[in-house]
Coordinates of C-alpha atoms and ligand atoms in Angstrom, one line a residue:
X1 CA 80.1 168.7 133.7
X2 CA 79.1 171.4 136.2
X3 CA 75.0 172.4 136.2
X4 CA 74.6 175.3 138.3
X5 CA 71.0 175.6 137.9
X6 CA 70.8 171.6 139.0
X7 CA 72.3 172.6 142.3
X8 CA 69.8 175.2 143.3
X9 CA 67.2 173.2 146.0
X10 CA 63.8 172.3 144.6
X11 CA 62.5 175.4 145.9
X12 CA 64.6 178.0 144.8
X13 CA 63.7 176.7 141.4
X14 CA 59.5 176.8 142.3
X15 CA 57.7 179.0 139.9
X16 CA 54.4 180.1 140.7
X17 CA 51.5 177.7 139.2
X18 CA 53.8 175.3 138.0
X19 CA 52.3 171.7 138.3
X20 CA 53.8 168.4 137.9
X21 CA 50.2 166.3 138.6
X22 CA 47.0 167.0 137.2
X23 CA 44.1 165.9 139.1
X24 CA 40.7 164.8 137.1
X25 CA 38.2 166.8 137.1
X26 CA 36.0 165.9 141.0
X27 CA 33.1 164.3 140.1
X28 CA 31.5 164.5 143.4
X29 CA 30.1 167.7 145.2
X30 CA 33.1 169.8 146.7
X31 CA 33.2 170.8 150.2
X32 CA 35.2 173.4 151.5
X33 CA 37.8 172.5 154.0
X34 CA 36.9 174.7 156.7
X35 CA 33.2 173.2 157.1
X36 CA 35.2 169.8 157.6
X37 CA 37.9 170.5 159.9
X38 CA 37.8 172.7 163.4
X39 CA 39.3 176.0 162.6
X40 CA 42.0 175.2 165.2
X41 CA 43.5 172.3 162.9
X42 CA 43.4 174.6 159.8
X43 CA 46.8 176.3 158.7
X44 CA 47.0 179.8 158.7
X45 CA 48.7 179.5 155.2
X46 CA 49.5 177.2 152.4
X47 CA 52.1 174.9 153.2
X48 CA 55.3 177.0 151.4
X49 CA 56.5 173.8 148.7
X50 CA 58.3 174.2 145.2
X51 CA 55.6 174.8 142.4
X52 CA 57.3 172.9 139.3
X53 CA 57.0 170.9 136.6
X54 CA 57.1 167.0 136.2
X55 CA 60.7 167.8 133.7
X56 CA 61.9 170.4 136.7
X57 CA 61.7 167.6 138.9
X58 CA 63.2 164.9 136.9
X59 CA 66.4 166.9 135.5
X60 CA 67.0 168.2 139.2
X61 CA 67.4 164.8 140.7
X62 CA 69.2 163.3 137.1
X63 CA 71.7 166.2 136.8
X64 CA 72.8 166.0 140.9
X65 CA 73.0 161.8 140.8
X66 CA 75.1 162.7 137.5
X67 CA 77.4 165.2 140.1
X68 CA 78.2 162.2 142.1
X69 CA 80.8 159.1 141.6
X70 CA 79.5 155.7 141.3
X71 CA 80.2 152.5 140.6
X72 CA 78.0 152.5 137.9
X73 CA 80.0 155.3 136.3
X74 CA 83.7 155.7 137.7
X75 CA 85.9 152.8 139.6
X76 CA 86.0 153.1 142.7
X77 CA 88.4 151.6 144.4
X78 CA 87.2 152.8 148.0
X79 CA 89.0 150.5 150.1
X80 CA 87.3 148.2 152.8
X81 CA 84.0 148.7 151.2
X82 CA 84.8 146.3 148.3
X83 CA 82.9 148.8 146.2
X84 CA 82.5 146.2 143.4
X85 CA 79.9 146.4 140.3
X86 CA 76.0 145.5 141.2
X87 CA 75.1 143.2 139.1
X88 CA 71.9 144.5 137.6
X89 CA 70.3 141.4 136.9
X90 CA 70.3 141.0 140.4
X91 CA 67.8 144.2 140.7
X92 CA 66.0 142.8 138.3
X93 CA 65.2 139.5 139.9
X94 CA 64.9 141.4 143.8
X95 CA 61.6 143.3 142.0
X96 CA 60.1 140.6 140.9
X97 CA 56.4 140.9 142.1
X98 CA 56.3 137.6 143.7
X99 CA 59.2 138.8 146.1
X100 CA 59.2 142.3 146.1
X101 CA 55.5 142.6 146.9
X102 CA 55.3 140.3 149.8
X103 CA 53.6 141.4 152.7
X104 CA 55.7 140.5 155.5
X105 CA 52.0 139.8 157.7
X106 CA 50.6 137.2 155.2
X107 CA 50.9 133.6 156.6
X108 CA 53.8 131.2 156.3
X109 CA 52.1 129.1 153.4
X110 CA 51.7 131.8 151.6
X111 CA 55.3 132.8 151.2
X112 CA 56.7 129.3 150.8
X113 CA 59.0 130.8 148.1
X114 CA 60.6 133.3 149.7
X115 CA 61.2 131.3 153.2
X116 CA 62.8 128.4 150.8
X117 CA 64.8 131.3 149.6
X118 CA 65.9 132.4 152.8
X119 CA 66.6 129.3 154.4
X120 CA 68.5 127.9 151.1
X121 CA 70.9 131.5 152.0
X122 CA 71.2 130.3 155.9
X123 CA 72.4 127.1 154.5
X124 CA 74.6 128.8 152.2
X125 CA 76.3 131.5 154.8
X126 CA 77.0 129.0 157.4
X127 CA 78.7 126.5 154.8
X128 CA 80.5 129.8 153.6
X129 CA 81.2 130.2 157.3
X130 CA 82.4 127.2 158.3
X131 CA 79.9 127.8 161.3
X132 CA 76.6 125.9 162.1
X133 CA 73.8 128.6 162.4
X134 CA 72.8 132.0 160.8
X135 CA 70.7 134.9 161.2
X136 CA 69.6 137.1 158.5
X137 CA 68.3 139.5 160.8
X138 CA 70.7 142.3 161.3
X139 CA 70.8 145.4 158.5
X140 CA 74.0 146.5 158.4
X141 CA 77.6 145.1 159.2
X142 CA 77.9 147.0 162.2
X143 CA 74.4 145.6 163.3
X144 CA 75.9 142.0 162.9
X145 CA 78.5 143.0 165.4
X146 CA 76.6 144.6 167.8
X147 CA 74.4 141.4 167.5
X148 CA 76.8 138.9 167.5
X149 CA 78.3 140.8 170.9
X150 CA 74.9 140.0 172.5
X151 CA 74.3 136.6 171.5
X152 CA 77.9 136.0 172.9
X153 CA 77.0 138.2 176.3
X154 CA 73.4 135.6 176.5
X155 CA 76.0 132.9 176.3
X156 CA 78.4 134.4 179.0
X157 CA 75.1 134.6 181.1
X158 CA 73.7 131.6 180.5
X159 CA 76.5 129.9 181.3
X160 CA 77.7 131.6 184.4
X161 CA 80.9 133.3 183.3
X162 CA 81.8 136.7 184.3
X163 CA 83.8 137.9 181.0
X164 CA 83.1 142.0 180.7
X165 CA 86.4 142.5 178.0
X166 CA 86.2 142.4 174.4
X167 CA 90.3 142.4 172.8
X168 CA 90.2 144.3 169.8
X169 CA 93.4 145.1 167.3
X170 CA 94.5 148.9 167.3
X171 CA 93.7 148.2 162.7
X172 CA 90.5 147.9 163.7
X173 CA 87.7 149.2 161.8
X174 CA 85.8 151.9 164.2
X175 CA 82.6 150.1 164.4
X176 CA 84.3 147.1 166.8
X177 CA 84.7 149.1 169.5
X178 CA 81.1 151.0 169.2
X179 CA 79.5 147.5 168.9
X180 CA 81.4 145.4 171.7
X181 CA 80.4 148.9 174.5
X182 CA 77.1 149.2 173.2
X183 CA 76.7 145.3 173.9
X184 CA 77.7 146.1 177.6
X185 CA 81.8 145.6 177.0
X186 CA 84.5 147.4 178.3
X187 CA 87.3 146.9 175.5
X188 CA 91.0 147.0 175.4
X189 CA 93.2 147.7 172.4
X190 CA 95.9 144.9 171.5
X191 CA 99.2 146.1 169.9
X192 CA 99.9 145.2 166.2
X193 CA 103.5 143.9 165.6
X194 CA 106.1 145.6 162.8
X195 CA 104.3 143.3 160.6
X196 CA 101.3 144.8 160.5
X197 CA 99.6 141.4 162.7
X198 CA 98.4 141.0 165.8
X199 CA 101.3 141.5 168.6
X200 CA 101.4 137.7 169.9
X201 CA 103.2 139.2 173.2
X202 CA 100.7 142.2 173.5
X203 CA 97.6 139.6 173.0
X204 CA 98.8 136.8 175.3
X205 CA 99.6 140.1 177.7
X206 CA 95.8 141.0 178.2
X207 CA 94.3 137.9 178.0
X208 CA 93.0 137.0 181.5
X209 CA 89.7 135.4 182.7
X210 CA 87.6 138.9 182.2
X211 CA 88.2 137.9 178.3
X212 CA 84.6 137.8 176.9
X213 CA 85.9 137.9 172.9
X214 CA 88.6 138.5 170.8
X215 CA 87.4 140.7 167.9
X216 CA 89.6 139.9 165.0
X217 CA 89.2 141.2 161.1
X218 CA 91.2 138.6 158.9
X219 CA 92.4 139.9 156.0
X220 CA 92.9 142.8 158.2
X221 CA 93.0 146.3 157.6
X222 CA 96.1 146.7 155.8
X223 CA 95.4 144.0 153.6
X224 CA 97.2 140.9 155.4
X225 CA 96.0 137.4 156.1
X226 CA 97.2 137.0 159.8
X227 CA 99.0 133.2 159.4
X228 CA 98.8 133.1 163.1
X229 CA 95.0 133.0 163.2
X230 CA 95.2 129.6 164.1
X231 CA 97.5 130.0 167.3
X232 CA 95.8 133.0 168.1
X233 CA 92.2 131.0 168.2
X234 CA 94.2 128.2 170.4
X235 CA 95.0 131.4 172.6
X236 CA 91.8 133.0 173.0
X237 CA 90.1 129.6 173.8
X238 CA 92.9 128.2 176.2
X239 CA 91.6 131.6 178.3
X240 CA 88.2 131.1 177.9
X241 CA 87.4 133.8 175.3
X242 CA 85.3 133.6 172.0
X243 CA 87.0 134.5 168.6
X244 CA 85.1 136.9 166.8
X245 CA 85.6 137.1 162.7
X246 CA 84.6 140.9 161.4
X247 CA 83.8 139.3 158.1
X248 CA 84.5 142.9 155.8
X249 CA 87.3 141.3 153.7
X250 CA 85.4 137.8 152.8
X251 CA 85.9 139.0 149.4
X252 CA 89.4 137.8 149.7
X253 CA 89.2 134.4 150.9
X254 CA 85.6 133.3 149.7
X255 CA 85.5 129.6 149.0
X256 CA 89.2 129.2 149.9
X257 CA 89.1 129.5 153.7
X258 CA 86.5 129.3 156.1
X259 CA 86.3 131.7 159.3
X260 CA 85.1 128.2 161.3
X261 CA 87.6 126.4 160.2
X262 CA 90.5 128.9 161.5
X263 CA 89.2 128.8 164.6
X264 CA 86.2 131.7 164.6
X265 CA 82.9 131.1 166.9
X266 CA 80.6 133.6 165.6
X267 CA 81.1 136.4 162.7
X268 CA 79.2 138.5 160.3
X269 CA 78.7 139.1 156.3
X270 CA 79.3 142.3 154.6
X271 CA 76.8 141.4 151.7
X272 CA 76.3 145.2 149.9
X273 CA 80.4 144.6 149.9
X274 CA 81.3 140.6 149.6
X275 CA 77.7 139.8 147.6
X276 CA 77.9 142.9 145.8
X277 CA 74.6 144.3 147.1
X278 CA 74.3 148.1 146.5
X279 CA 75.8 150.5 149.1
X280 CA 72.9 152.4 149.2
X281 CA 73.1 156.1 150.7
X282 CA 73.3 154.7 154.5
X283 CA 70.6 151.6 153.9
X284 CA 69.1 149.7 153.9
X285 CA 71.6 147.1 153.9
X286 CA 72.0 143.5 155.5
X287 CA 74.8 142.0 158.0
X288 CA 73.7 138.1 158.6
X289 CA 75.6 136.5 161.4
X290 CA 77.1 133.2 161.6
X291 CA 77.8 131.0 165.0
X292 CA 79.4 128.0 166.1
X293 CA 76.5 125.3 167.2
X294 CA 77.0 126.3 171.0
X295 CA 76.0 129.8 170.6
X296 CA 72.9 128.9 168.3
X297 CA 70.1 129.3 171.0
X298 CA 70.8 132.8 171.7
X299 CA 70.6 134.1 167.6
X300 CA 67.6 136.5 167.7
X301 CA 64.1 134.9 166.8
X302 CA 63.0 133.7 164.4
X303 CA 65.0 131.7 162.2
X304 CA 63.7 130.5 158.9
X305 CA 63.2 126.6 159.5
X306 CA 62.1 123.4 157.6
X307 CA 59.5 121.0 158.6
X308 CA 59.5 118.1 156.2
X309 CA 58.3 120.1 152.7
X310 CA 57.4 123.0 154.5
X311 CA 59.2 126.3 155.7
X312 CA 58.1 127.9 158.4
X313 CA 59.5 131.2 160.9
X314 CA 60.6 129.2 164.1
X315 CA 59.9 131.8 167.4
X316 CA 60.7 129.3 170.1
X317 CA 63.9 129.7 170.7
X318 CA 63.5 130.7 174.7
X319 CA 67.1 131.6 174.7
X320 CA 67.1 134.0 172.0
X321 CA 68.1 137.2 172.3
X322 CA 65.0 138.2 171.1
X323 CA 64.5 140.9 167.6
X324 CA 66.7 143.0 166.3
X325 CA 65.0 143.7 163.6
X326 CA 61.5 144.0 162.0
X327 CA 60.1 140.8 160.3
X328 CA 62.9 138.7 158.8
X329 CA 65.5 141.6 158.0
X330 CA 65.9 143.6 154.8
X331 CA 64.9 140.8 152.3
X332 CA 65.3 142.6 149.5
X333 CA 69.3 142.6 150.1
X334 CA 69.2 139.5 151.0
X335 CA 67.6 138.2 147.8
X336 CA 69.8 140.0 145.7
X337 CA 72.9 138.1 148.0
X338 CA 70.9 134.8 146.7
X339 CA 71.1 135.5 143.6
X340 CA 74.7 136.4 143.6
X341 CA 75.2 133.6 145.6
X342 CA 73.4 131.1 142.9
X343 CA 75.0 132.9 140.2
X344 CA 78.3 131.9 141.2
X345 CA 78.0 129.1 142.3
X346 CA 81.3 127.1 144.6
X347 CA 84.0 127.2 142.1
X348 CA 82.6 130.8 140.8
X349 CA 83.0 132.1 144.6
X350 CA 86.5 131.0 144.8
X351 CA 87.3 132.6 141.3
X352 CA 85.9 135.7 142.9
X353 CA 88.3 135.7 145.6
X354 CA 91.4 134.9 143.3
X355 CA 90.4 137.8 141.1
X356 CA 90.1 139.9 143.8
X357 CA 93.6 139.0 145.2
X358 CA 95.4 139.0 142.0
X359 CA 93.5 142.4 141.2
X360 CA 95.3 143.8 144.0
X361 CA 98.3 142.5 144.0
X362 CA 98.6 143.7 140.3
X363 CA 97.7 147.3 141.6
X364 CA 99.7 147.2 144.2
X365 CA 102.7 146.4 142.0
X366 CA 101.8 149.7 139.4
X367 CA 101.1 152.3 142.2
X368 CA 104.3 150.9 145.2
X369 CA 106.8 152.7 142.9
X370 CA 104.9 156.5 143.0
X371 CA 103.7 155.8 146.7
X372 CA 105.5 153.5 149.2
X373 CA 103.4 150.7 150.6
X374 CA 104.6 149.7 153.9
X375 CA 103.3 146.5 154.7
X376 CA 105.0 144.5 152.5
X377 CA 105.4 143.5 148.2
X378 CA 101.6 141.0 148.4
X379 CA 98.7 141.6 149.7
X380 CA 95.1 140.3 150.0
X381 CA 92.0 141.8 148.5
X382 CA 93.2 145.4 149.2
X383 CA 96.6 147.5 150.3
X384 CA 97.5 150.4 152.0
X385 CA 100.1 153.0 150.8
X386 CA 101.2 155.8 152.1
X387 CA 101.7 159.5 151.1
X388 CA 104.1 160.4 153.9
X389 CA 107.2 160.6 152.5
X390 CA 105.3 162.9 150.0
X391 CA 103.8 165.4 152.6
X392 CA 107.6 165.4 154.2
X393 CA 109.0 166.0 151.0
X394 CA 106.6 168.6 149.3
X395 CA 103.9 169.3 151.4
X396 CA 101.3 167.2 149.1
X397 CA 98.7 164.8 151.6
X398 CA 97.2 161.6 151.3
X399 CA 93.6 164.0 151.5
X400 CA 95.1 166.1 148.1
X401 CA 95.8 162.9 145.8
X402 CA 92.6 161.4 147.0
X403 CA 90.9 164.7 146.0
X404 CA 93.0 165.3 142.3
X405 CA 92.0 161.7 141.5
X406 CA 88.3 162.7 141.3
X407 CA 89.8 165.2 138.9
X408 CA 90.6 162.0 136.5
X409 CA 87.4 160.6 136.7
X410 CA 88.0 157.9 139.5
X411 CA 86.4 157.8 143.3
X412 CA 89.4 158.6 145.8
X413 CA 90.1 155.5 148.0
X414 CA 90.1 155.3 151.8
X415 CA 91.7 157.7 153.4
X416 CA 93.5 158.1 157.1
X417 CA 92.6 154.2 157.9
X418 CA 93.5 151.9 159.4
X419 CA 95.0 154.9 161.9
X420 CA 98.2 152.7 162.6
X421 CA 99.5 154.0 158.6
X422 CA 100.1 157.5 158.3
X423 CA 98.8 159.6 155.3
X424 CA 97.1 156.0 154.8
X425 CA 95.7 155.7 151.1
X426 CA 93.8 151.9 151.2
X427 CA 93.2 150.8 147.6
X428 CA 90.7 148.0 146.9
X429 CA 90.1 147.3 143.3
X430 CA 87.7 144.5 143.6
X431 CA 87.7 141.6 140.8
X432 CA 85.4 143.5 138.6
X433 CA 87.5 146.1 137.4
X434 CA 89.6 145.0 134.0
X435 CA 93.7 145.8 133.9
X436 CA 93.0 148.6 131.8
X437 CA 91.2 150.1 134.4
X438 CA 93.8 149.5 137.1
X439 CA 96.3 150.5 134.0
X440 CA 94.7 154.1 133.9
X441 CA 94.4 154.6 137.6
X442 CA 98.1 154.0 138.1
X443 CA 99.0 155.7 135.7
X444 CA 97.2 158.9 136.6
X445 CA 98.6 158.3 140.3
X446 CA 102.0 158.5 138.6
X447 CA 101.1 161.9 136.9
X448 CA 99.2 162.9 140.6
X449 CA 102.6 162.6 142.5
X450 CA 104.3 164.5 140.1
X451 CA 102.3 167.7 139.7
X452 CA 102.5 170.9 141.5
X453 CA 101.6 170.8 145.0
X454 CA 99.4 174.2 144.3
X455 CA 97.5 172.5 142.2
X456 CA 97.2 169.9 144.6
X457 CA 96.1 171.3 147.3
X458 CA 92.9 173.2 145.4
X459 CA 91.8 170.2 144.3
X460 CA 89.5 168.5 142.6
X461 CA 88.9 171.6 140.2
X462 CA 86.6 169.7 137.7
X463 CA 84.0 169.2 140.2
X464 CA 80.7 170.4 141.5
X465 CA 81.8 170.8 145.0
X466 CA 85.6 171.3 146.0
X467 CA 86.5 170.8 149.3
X468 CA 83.6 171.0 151.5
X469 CA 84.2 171.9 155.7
X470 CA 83.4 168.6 156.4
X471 CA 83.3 168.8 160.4
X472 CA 81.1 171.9 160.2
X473 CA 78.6 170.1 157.7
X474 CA 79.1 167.1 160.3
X475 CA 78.4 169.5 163.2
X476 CA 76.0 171.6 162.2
X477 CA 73.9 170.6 158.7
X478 CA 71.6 172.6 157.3
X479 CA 68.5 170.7 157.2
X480 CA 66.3 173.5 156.5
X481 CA 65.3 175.6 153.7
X482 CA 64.5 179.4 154.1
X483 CA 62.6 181.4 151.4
X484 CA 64.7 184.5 150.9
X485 CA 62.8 187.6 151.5
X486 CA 60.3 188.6 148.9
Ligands
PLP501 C1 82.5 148.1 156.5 C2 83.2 147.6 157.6 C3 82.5 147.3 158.8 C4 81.1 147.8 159.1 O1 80.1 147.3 158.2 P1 78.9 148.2 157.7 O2 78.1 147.2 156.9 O3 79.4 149.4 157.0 O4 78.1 148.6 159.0 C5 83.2 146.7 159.9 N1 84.4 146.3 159.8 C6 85.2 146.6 158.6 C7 86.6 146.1 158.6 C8 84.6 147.2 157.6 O5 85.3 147.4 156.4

């Protein structure tokens, strides 16, 4: 439903005198602020803020979370985010004042809990892993990599090797190449094949002895389990390289294959996707790392450690890389991924993962007869179809079905990635969603690619925004409000 008076700013709605708060009466002898402060620290006037009252406030930020999609009220089947449902007993147990009021200066016995907590999730990711060490340091995914790239870099260092490339697939997600040159890397793209997997010829082709690490996401992009993983691990070692696992699509192969076991040295977690923590507006969020037992001195300091009964924060680790984060990371994420973890449990992970997969697969087999999906009849956790033979045919884009889907009530997917599909459309349902769900949103694709492209294009219509310039409110936001002249 459209509120028009909801989208108005706070302080276009301010009416004079207005009050949300009502201070007690004071009860001590009032000064006036001029014979406390120099006159030069003094404003020349009031500060110019929204006058309102307390159910103002509370229906302006209700009615515009109301204006936008969320998991909690649509599916959302966003691919490469694994936008699945938060469980809220999750939030629940994360504010518990035991954990959520921690101070993160108080002394190590006095936070035995949560340090049992966070070493009992080390344990967990590496076994996940396949790997031998974690760090629950970085905040984000793209953190994780940018991390991971350094600890790797210490290694190179420490060891004497002169390795400055980093390989990454042209399906890549954009953050690989960001992290591997902000770590110091040059990087060079390797071809994928007609197959949607990495080009063996291409790979073998620019591997030399400059190869620092091979940045691989398996599932990839389109949705594909590369079977050659193994060979291409063999590869990267036989020319020195380290095998890098961009762990964004662990919701497909949770409990039933292990990134250490194919062959990967170090990787991260995606928890607000895999451990369904909440992707919160830009953060804060959490991106653990895993690593093979030879890169383990360089993870940044400190590490959450055991001593006989005890837990304690474990800073001498001269090798580290040092902090790359305040305190231990964002532990509020990271309890919640405990308590999914826990939940779940080893056989509940894996069911996780089938669902996810069969999910999918399901979708994939409603939606592949409106919109042709090029890489193949199965798929992983996710697919990518295409509207190209659409936009040839009538003119309609991937970027106008994504936009009439909000229309029927569901989030668009992905759009335009990976960049090697064109008109890409990348569907993840997750294993949350029930087949009626994945019933209706086929169906309303069905009715999508059959409408007129007029229509189409001037979508969504139902909304509170349309189609927003998004490069100009990229390029130039307004961040600032401006009281129209009086
Ligand atoms: C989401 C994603 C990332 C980045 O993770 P963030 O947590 O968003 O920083 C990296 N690679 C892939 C394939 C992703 O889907």
């Amino acid at each position: 439903m459209r509120n028009e008076q909801a989208a108005d700013l706070l302080f276009a709605q301010s009416r004079p005198g207005c009050r949300a708060v009502r201070m007690p009466e004071c009860d001590v002898p009032a000064e006036a602020v001029e014979s406390l402060l120099p006159r030069s620290a003094l404003a020349e006037r009031p500060p110019d803020l929204p006058e309102l009252t307390e159910p103002d406030v509370v229906r302006h930020f209700v009615n515009l979370s109301a204006q936008n999609m969320s998991v909690d009220g649509n599916f959302y089947p966003l691919g490469s985010c694994t936008m699945k449902y938060n469980p809220k007993r999750n939030e629940a147990l994360a504010s518990v004042e035991g954990l959520a009021g921690l101070h993160p200066y108080q002394r190590s016995e006095t936070i035995q809990g949560m340090l049992a907590l966070l070493h009992a999730l080390q344990e967990m990711l590496a076994e996940i892993a396949g790997l031998d060490a974690v760090s629950l340091q970085p905040a984000a995914g793209a953190h994780g990599e940018m991390t991971a790239l350094f600890v790797a870099a210490a290694f190179l260092r420490d060891t004497g090797q002169h390795r400055d490339v980093v390989l990454i697939p042209d399906g890549a997600h954009g953050t690989n190449p960001a992290s591997a040159a902000m770590a110091g890397f040059r990087t060079l793209e390797v071809k994928s094949s007609a197959a949607g997997l990495v080009d063996l010829g291409d790979l073998a082709a620019k591997l030399d002895a400059r190869t620092a690490v091979f940045m691989i996401t398996n599932p990839n992009t389109l949705g594909l389990f590369d079977r050659q993983i193994g060979q291409i691990a063999e590869m990267v070692h036989a020319a020195g390289g380290l095998v890098y696992l961009d762990g964004a699509n662990m919701n497909a192969i949770l409990g039933i294959a292990r990134p250490g076991d194919f062959g990967a040295d170090l990787m991260h977690f995606n928890p607000h996707k895999t451990f369904s923590g909440p992707h919160g507006g830009g953060g804060p969020g959490a991106g653990p790392i895993a690593v093979a037992g030879k890169l383990a001195p360089y993870l940044p300091a400190p590490l959450v450690a055991k001593r006989g009964d005890c837990y304690t924060l474990d800073f001498d680790r001269p090798k580290s890389i040092g902090r790359v984060r305040s305190f231990f990371g964002n532990t509020g994420v990271l309890v919640r991924t405990y308590c999914y973890l826990r939940t779940h449990g080893a056989e509940g992970l894996r069911r996780v993962a089938e669902n996810a997969v069969l999910n999918a697969n399901y979708l994939l087999s409603r939606v592949k007869d409106c919109l042709p999906v090029p890489h193949g009849d199965r798929c992983m956790h996710e697919f990518v179809a295409s509207a190209q033979r659409l936009k040839a045919e009538r003119g309609v884009t991937a970027m106008d079905v994504a936009k009439r889907l909000l229309d029927y009530g569901f989030h668009a997917p992905t759009v335009y990635f990976p960049l090697i599909v064109r008109e890409a459309l990348m569907i993840e349902p997750t294993e949350t969603e029930a087949k009626a769900t994945l019933d209706s949103f086929a169906a309303a694709l069905q009715r999508i690619v059959a409408e007129d492209a007029g229509l189409l294009h001037d979508a969504p219509h139902t909304t509170a925004v349309c189609r927003p310039d998004e490069v100009h409110a990229a390029r130039q936001p307004i961040l600032k409000w401006t009281a129209p002249a009086r």
